[in-house]
Short mmCIF file of C-alpha atoms and ligand atoms in Angstrom, two decimals:
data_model
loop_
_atom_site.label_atom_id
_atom_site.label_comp_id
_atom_site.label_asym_id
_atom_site.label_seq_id
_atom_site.Cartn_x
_atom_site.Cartn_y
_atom_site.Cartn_z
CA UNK S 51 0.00 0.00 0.00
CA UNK S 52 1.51 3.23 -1.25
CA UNK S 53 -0.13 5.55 1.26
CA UNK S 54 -2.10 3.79 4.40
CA UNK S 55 -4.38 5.36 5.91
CA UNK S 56 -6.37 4.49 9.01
CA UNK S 57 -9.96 3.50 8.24
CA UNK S 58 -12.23 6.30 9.53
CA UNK S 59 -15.94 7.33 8.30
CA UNK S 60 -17.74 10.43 9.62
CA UNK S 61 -21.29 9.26 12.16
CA UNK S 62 -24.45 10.26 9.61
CA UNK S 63 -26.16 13.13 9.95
CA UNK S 64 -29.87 13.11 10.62
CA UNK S 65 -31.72 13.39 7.66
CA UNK S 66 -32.22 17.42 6.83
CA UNK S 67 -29.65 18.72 9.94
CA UNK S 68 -26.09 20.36 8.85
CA UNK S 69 -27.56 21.59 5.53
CA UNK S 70 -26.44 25.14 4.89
CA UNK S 71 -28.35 24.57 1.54
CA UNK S 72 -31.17 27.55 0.88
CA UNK S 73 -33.51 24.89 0.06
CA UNK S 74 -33.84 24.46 3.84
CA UNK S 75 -33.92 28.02 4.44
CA UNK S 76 -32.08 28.28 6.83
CA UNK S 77 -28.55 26.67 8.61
CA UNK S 78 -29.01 23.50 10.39
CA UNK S 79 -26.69 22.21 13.03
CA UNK S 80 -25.60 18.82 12.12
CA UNK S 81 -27.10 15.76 14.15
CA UNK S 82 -26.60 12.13 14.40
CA UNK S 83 -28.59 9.29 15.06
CA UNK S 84 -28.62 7.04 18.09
CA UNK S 85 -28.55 3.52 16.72
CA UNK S 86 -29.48 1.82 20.19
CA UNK S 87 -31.93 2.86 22.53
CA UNK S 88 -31.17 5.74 25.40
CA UNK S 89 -32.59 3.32 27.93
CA UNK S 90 -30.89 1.29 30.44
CA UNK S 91 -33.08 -1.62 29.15
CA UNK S 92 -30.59 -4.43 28.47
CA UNK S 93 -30.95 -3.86 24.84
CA UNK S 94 -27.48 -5.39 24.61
CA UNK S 95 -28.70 -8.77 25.09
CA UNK S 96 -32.12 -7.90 22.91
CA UNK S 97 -31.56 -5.68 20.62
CA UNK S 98 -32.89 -2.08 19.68
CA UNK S 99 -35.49 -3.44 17.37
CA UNK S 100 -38.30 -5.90 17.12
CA UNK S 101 -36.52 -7.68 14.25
CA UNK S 102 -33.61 -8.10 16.21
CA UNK S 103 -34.83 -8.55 18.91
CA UNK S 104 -36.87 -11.86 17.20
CA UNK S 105 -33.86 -12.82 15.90
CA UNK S 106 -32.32 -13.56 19.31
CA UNK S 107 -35.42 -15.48 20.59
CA UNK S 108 -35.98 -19.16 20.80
CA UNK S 109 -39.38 -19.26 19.06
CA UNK S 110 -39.49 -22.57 18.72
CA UNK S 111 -40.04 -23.97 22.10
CA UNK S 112 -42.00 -21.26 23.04
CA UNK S 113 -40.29 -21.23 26.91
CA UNK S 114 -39.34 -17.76 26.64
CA UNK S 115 -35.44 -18.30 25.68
CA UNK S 116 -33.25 -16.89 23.51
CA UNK S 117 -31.53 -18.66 21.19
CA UNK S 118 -28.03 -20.66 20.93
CA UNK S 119 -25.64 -22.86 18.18
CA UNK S 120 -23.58 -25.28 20.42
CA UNK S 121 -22.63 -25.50 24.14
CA UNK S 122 -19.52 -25.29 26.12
CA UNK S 123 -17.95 -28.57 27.35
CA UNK S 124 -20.53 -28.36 30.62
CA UNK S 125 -23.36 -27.91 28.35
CA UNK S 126 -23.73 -24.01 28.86
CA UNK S 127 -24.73 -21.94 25.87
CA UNK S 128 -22.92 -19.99 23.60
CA UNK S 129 -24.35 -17.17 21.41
CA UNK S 130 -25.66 -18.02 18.51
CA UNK S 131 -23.58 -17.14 15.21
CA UNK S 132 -24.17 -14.16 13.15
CA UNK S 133 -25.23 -15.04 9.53
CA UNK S 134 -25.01 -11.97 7.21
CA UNK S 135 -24.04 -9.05 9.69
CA UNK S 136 -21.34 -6.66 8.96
CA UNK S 137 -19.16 -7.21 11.91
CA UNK S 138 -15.22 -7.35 11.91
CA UNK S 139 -14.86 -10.70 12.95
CA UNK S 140 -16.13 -12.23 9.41
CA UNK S 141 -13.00 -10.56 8.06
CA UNK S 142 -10.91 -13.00 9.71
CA UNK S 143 -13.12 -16.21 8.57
CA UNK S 144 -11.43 -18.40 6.48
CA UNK S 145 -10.52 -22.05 5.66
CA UNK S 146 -8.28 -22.09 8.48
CA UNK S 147 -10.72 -20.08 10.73
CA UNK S 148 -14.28 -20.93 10.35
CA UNK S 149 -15.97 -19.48 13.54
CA UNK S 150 -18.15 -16.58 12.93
CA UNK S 151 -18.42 -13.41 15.21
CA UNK S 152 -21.37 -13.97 18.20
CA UNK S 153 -24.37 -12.23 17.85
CA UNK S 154 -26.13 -10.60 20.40
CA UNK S 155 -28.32 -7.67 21.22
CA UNK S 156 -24.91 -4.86 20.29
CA UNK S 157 -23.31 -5.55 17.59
CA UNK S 158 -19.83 -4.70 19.08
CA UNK S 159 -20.37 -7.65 21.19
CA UNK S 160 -17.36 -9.21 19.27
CA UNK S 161 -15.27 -6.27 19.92
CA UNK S 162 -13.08 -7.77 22.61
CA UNK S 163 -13.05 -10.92 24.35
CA UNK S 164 -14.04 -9.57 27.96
CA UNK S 165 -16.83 -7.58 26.58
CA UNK S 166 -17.80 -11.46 24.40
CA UNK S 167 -17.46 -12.94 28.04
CA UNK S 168 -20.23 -9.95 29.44
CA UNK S 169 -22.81 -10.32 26.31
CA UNK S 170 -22.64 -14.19 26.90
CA UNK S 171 -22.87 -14.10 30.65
CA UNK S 172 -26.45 -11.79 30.48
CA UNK S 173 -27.80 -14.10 27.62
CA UNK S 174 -27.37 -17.05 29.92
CA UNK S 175 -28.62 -15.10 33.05
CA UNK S 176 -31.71 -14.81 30.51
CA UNK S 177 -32.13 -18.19 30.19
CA UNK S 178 -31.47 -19.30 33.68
CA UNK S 179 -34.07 -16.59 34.88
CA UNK S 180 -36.42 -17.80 32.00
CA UNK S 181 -36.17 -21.29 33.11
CA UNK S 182 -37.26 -20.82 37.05
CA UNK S 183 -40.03 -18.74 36.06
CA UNK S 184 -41.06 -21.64 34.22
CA UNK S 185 -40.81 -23.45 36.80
CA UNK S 186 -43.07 -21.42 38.82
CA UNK S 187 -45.51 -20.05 36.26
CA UNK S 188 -46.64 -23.60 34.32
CA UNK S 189 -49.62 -21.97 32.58
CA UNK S 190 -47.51 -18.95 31.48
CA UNK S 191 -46.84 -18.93 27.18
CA UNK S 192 -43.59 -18.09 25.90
CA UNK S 193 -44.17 -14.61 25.38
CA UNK S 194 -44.78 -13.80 29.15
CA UNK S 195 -42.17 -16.14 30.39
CA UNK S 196 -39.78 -13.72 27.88
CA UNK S 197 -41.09 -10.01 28.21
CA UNK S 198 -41.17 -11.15 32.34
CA UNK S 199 -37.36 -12.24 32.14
CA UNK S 200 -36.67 -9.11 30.15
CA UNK S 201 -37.81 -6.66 32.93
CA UNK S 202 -35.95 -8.75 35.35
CA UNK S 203 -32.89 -8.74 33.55
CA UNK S 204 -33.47 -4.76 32.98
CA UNK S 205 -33.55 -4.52 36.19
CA UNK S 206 -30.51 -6.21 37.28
CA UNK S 207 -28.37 -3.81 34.67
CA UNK S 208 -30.55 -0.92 36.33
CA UNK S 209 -29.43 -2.03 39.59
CA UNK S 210 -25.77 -2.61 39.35
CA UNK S 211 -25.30 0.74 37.31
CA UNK S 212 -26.80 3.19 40.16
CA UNK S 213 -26.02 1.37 42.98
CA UNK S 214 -22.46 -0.44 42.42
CA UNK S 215 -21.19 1.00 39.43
CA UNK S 216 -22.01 5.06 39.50
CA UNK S 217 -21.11 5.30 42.88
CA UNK S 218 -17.85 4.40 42.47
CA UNK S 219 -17.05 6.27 39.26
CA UNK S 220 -18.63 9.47 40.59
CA UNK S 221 -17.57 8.88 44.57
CA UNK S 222 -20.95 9.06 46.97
CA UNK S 223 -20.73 13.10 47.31
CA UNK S 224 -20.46 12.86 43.56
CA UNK S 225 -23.24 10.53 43.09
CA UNK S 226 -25.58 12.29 45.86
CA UNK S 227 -24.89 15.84 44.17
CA UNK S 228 -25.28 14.75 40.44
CA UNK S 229 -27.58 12.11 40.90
CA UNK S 230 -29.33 11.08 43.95
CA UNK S 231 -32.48 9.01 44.94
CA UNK S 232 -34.56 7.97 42.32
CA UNK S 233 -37.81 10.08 42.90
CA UNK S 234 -40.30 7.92 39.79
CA UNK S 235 -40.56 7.82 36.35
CA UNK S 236 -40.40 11.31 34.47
CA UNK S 237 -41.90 11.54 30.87
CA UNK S 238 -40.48 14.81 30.43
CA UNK S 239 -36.87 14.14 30.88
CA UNK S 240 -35.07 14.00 27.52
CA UNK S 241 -33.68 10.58 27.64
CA UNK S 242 -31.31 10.91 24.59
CA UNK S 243 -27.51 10.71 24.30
CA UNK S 244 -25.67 14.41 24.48
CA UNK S 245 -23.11 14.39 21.49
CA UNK S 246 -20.41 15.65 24.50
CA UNK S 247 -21.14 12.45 26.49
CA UNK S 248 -20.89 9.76 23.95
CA UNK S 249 -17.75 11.63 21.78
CA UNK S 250 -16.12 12.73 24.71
CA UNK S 251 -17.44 12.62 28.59
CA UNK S 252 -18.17 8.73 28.71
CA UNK S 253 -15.11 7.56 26.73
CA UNK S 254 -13.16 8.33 30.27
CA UNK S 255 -13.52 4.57 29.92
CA UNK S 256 -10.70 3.97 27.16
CA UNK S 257 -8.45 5.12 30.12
CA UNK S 258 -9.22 2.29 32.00
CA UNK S 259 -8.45 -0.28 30.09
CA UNK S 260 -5.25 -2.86 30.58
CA UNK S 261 -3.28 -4.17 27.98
CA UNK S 262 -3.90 -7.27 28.50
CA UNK S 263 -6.80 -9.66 29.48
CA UNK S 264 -5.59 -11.86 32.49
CA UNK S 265 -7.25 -15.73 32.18
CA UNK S 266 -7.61 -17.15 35.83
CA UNK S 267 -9.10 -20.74 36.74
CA UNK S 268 -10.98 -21.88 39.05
CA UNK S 269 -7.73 -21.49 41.76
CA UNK S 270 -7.33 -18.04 40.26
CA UNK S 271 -4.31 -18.95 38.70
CA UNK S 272 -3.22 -18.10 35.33
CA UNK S 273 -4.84 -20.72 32.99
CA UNK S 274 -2.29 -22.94 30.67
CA UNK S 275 -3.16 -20.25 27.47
CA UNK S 276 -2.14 -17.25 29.80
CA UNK S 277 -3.43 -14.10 29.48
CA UNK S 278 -4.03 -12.87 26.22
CA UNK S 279 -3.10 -9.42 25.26
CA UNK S 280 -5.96 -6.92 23.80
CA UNK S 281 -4.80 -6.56 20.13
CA UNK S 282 -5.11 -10.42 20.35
CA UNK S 283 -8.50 -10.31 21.87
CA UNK S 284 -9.99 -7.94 19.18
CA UNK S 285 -13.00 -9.94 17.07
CA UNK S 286 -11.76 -12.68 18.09
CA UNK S 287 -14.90 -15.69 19.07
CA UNK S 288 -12.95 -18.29 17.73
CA UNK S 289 -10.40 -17.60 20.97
CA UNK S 290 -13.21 -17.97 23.37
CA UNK S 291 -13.90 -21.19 22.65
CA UNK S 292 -10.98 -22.91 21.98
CA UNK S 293 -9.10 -21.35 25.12
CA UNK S 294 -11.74 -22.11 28.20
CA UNK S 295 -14.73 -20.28 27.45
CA UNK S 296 -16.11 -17.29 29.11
CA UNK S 297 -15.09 -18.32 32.87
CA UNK S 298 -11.34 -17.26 33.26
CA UNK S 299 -11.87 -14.17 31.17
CA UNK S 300 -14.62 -13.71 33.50
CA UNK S 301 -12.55 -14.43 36.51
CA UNK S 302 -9.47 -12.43 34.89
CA UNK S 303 -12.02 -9.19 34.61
CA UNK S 304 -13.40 -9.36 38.59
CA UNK S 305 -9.61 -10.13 39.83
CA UNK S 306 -7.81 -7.43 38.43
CA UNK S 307 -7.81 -3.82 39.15
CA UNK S 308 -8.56 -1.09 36.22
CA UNK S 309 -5.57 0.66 34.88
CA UNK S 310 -4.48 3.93 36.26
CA UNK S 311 -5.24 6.64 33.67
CA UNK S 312 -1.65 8.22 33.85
CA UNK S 313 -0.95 11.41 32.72
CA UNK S 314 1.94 10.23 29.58
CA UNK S 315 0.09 7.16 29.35
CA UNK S 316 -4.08 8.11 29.02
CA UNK S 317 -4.67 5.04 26.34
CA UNK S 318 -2.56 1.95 26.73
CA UNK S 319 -0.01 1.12 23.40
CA UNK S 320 -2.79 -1.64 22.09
CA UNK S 321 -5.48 0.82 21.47
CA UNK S 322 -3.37 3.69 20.15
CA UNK S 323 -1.22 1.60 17.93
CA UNK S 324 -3.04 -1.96 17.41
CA UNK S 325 -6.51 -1.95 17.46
CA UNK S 326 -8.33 -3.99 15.28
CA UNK S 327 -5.27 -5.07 13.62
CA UNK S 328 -6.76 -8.01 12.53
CA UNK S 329 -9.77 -6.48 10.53
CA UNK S 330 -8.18 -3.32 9.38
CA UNK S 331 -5.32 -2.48 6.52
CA UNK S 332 -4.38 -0.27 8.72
CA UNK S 333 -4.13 -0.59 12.46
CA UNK S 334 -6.65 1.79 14.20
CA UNK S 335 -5.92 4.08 17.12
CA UNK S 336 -8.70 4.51 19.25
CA UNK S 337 -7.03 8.19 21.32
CA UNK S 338 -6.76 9.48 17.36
CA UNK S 339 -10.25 8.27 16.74
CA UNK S 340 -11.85 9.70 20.09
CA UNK S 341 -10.54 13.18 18.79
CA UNK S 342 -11.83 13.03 15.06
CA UNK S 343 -15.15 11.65 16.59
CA UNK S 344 -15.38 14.77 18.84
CA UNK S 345 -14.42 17.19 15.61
CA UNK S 346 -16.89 15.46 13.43
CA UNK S 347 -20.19 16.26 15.55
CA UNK S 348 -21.33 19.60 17.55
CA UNK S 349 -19.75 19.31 20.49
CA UNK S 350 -18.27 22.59 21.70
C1 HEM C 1236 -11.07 -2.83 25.23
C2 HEM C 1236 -12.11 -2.06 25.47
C3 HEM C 1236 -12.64 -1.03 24.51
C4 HEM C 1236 -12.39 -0.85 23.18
C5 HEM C 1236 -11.48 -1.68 22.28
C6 HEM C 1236 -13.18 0.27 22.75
C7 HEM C 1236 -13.21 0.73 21.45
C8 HEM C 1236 -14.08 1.69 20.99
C9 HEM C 1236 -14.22 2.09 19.61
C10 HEM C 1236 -13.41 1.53 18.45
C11 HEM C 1236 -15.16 3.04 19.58
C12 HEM C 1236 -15.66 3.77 18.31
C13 HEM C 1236 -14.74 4.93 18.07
C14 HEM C 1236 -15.31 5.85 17.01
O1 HEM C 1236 -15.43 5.41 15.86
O2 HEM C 1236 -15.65 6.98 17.34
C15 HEM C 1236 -15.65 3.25 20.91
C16 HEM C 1236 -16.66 4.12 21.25
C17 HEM C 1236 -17.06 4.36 22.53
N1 HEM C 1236 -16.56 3.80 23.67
FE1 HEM C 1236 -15.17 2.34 23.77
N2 HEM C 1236 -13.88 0.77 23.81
C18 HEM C 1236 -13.59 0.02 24.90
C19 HEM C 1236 -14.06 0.21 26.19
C20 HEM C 1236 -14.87 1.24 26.58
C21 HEM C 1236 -15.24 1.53 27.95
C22 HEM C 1236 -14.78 0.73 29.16
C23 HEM C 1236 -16.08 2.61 27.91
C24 HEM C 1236 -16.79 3.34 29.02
C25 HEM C 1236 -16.86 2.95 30.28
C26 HEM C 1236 -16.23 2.99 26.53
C27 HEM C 1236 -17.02 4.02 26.07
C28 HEM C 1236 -17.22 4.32 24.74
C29 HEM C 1236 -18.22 5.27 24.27
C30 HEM C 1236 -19.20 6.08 25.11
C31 HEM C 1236 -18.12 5.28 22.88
C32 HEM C 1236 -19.01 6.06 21.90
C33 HEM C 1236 -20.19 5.19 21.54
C34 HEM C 1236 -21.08 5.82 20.50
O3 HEM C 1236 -21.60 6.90 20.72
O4 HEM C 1236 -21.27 5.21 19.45
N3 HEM C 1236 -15.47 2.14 25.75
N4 HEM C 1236 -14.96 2.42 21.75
#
């Protein structure tokens, strides 16, 4: 390649905003469009959309469950393959490499192997609920025992977020002063995505991020495999399986500490100089990216 470049489209604009054109009448500020719903509603395990949202299901047993391919060696689901998605993984597919990417409710669910590990973990949870309620509910149809487990499974990502998660990223004062007890349901509160949190304010989380993923067993030890570092890791399903499945990642997530956002080191080497190495000409590098991104919408 003469002169690589690294792979980089602008988000779309919202049909009609950032047209200075007189046809409109008048200058529009430029807007994008949220692809998955504002909610904290689990759509990561079902999708933003009915369709997809069907797609995942289990319709033909009519228990409530979402779907699955093939088990792990103690009979625990996997995801089910993606078919005809655009996702990076099928770039590496070949002869040698016939596993497809995972699909789930996000499409990045494939992005790294810890966040594969996550999307897997709440599909299962789905199931398990799914299953007791079942259990408990014998005249209930499929369609209850699913939109029941849903809420449930809502509610779980609900409750971790504001009570485990926030409070520790914002501190307690922080969380009190910004956010505080939940006081009902508001209809009038905007839910949607600011373009300065999603470019900018909630990417704090690229600074968190190790190099590598540590993969513990069951004596939280390092597993035969070792850990595997993150350029390694990228779009990579076919990893998951064939190196222990989702519980040492798992284990290697819980047991080791975040990375310290340093001041000369903000985003570690594998996302500024590797990332997605496998599915791109041109390595990616996600600081580089994280700036354009910013430039590219109307943040101030
Ligand atoms: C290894 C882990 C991660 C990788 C490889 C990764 C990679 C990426 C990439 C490639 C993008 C799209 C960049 C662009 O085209 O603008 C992105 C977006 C984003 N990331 Fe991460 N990320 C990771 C972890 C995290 C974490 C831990 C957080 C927050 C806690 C986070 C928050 C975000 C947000 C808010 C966006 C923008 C989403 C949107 O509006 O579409 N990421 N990330």
């Amino acid at each position: 390649m003469k002169f690589p470049c690294i792979e980089f489209e602008r988000s779309a604009a919202v049909c009609g905003s950032g047209e200075t054109s007189l046809i409109f009448n008048q200058v529009t500020y430029r807007e994008q469009v949220n692809l998955i719903t504002s909610f904290i509603d689990a759509s990561n395990v079902y999708g933003s959309s009915e369709v997809d949202a069907l797609d995942l299901r289990d319709l033909f047993s009519d228990h409530g469950l979402l779907r699955f391919d093939i088990v792990s060696g103690n009979q625990k689901p996997y995801l089910p393959f993606e078919k005809d998605s655009l996702m990076d993984c099928r770039r590496n597919r070949s002869i040698d490499n016939p596993i497809r990417c995972f699909l789930s409710g996000d499409f990045r669910a494939n992005e790294q192997l810890g966040l594969t590990a996550m999307h897997t973990l709440w599909f299962r949870e789905h199931n398990r609920i799914a299953g007791k309620l079942l259990e408990m509910n014998a005249d209930w149809d499929g369609e209850r025992i699913y939109q029941e487990t849903r809420k449930i499974i809502g509610a779980m990502m609900q409750h971790i977020t504001y009570k485990h998660w926030l409070p520790l990223i914002l501190g307690q004062d922080g969380y009190n002063r910004w956010i505080g007890d939940y006081k009902g349901y508001d209809s009038n509160v905007n839910p949607s995505m600011s373009n300065e949190f999603a470019t900018a304010a909630f990417r704090f989380g690229h600074t968190l991020i190790n190099p590598r993923l540590e993969r513990l067993g069951n004596d939280f030890k390092s597993i035969p495999s070792g850990p595997i570092l993150l350029h390694e890791a990228f779009f990579a399903p076919e990893r998951m399986l064939s190196e222990g499945g989702i519980d040492p990642l798992l284990r290697g997530l819980f047991a080791s500490p975040l990375k310290k956002p340093l001041s000369n080191q903000l985003l570690n080497n594998e996302l500024t100089e590797k990332l997605f190495h496998r599915s791109t000409d041109v390595a990616l590098d996600l600081a580089a990216m994280n700036i354009q991104r910013d430039m590219g919408t109307t943040s101030p």
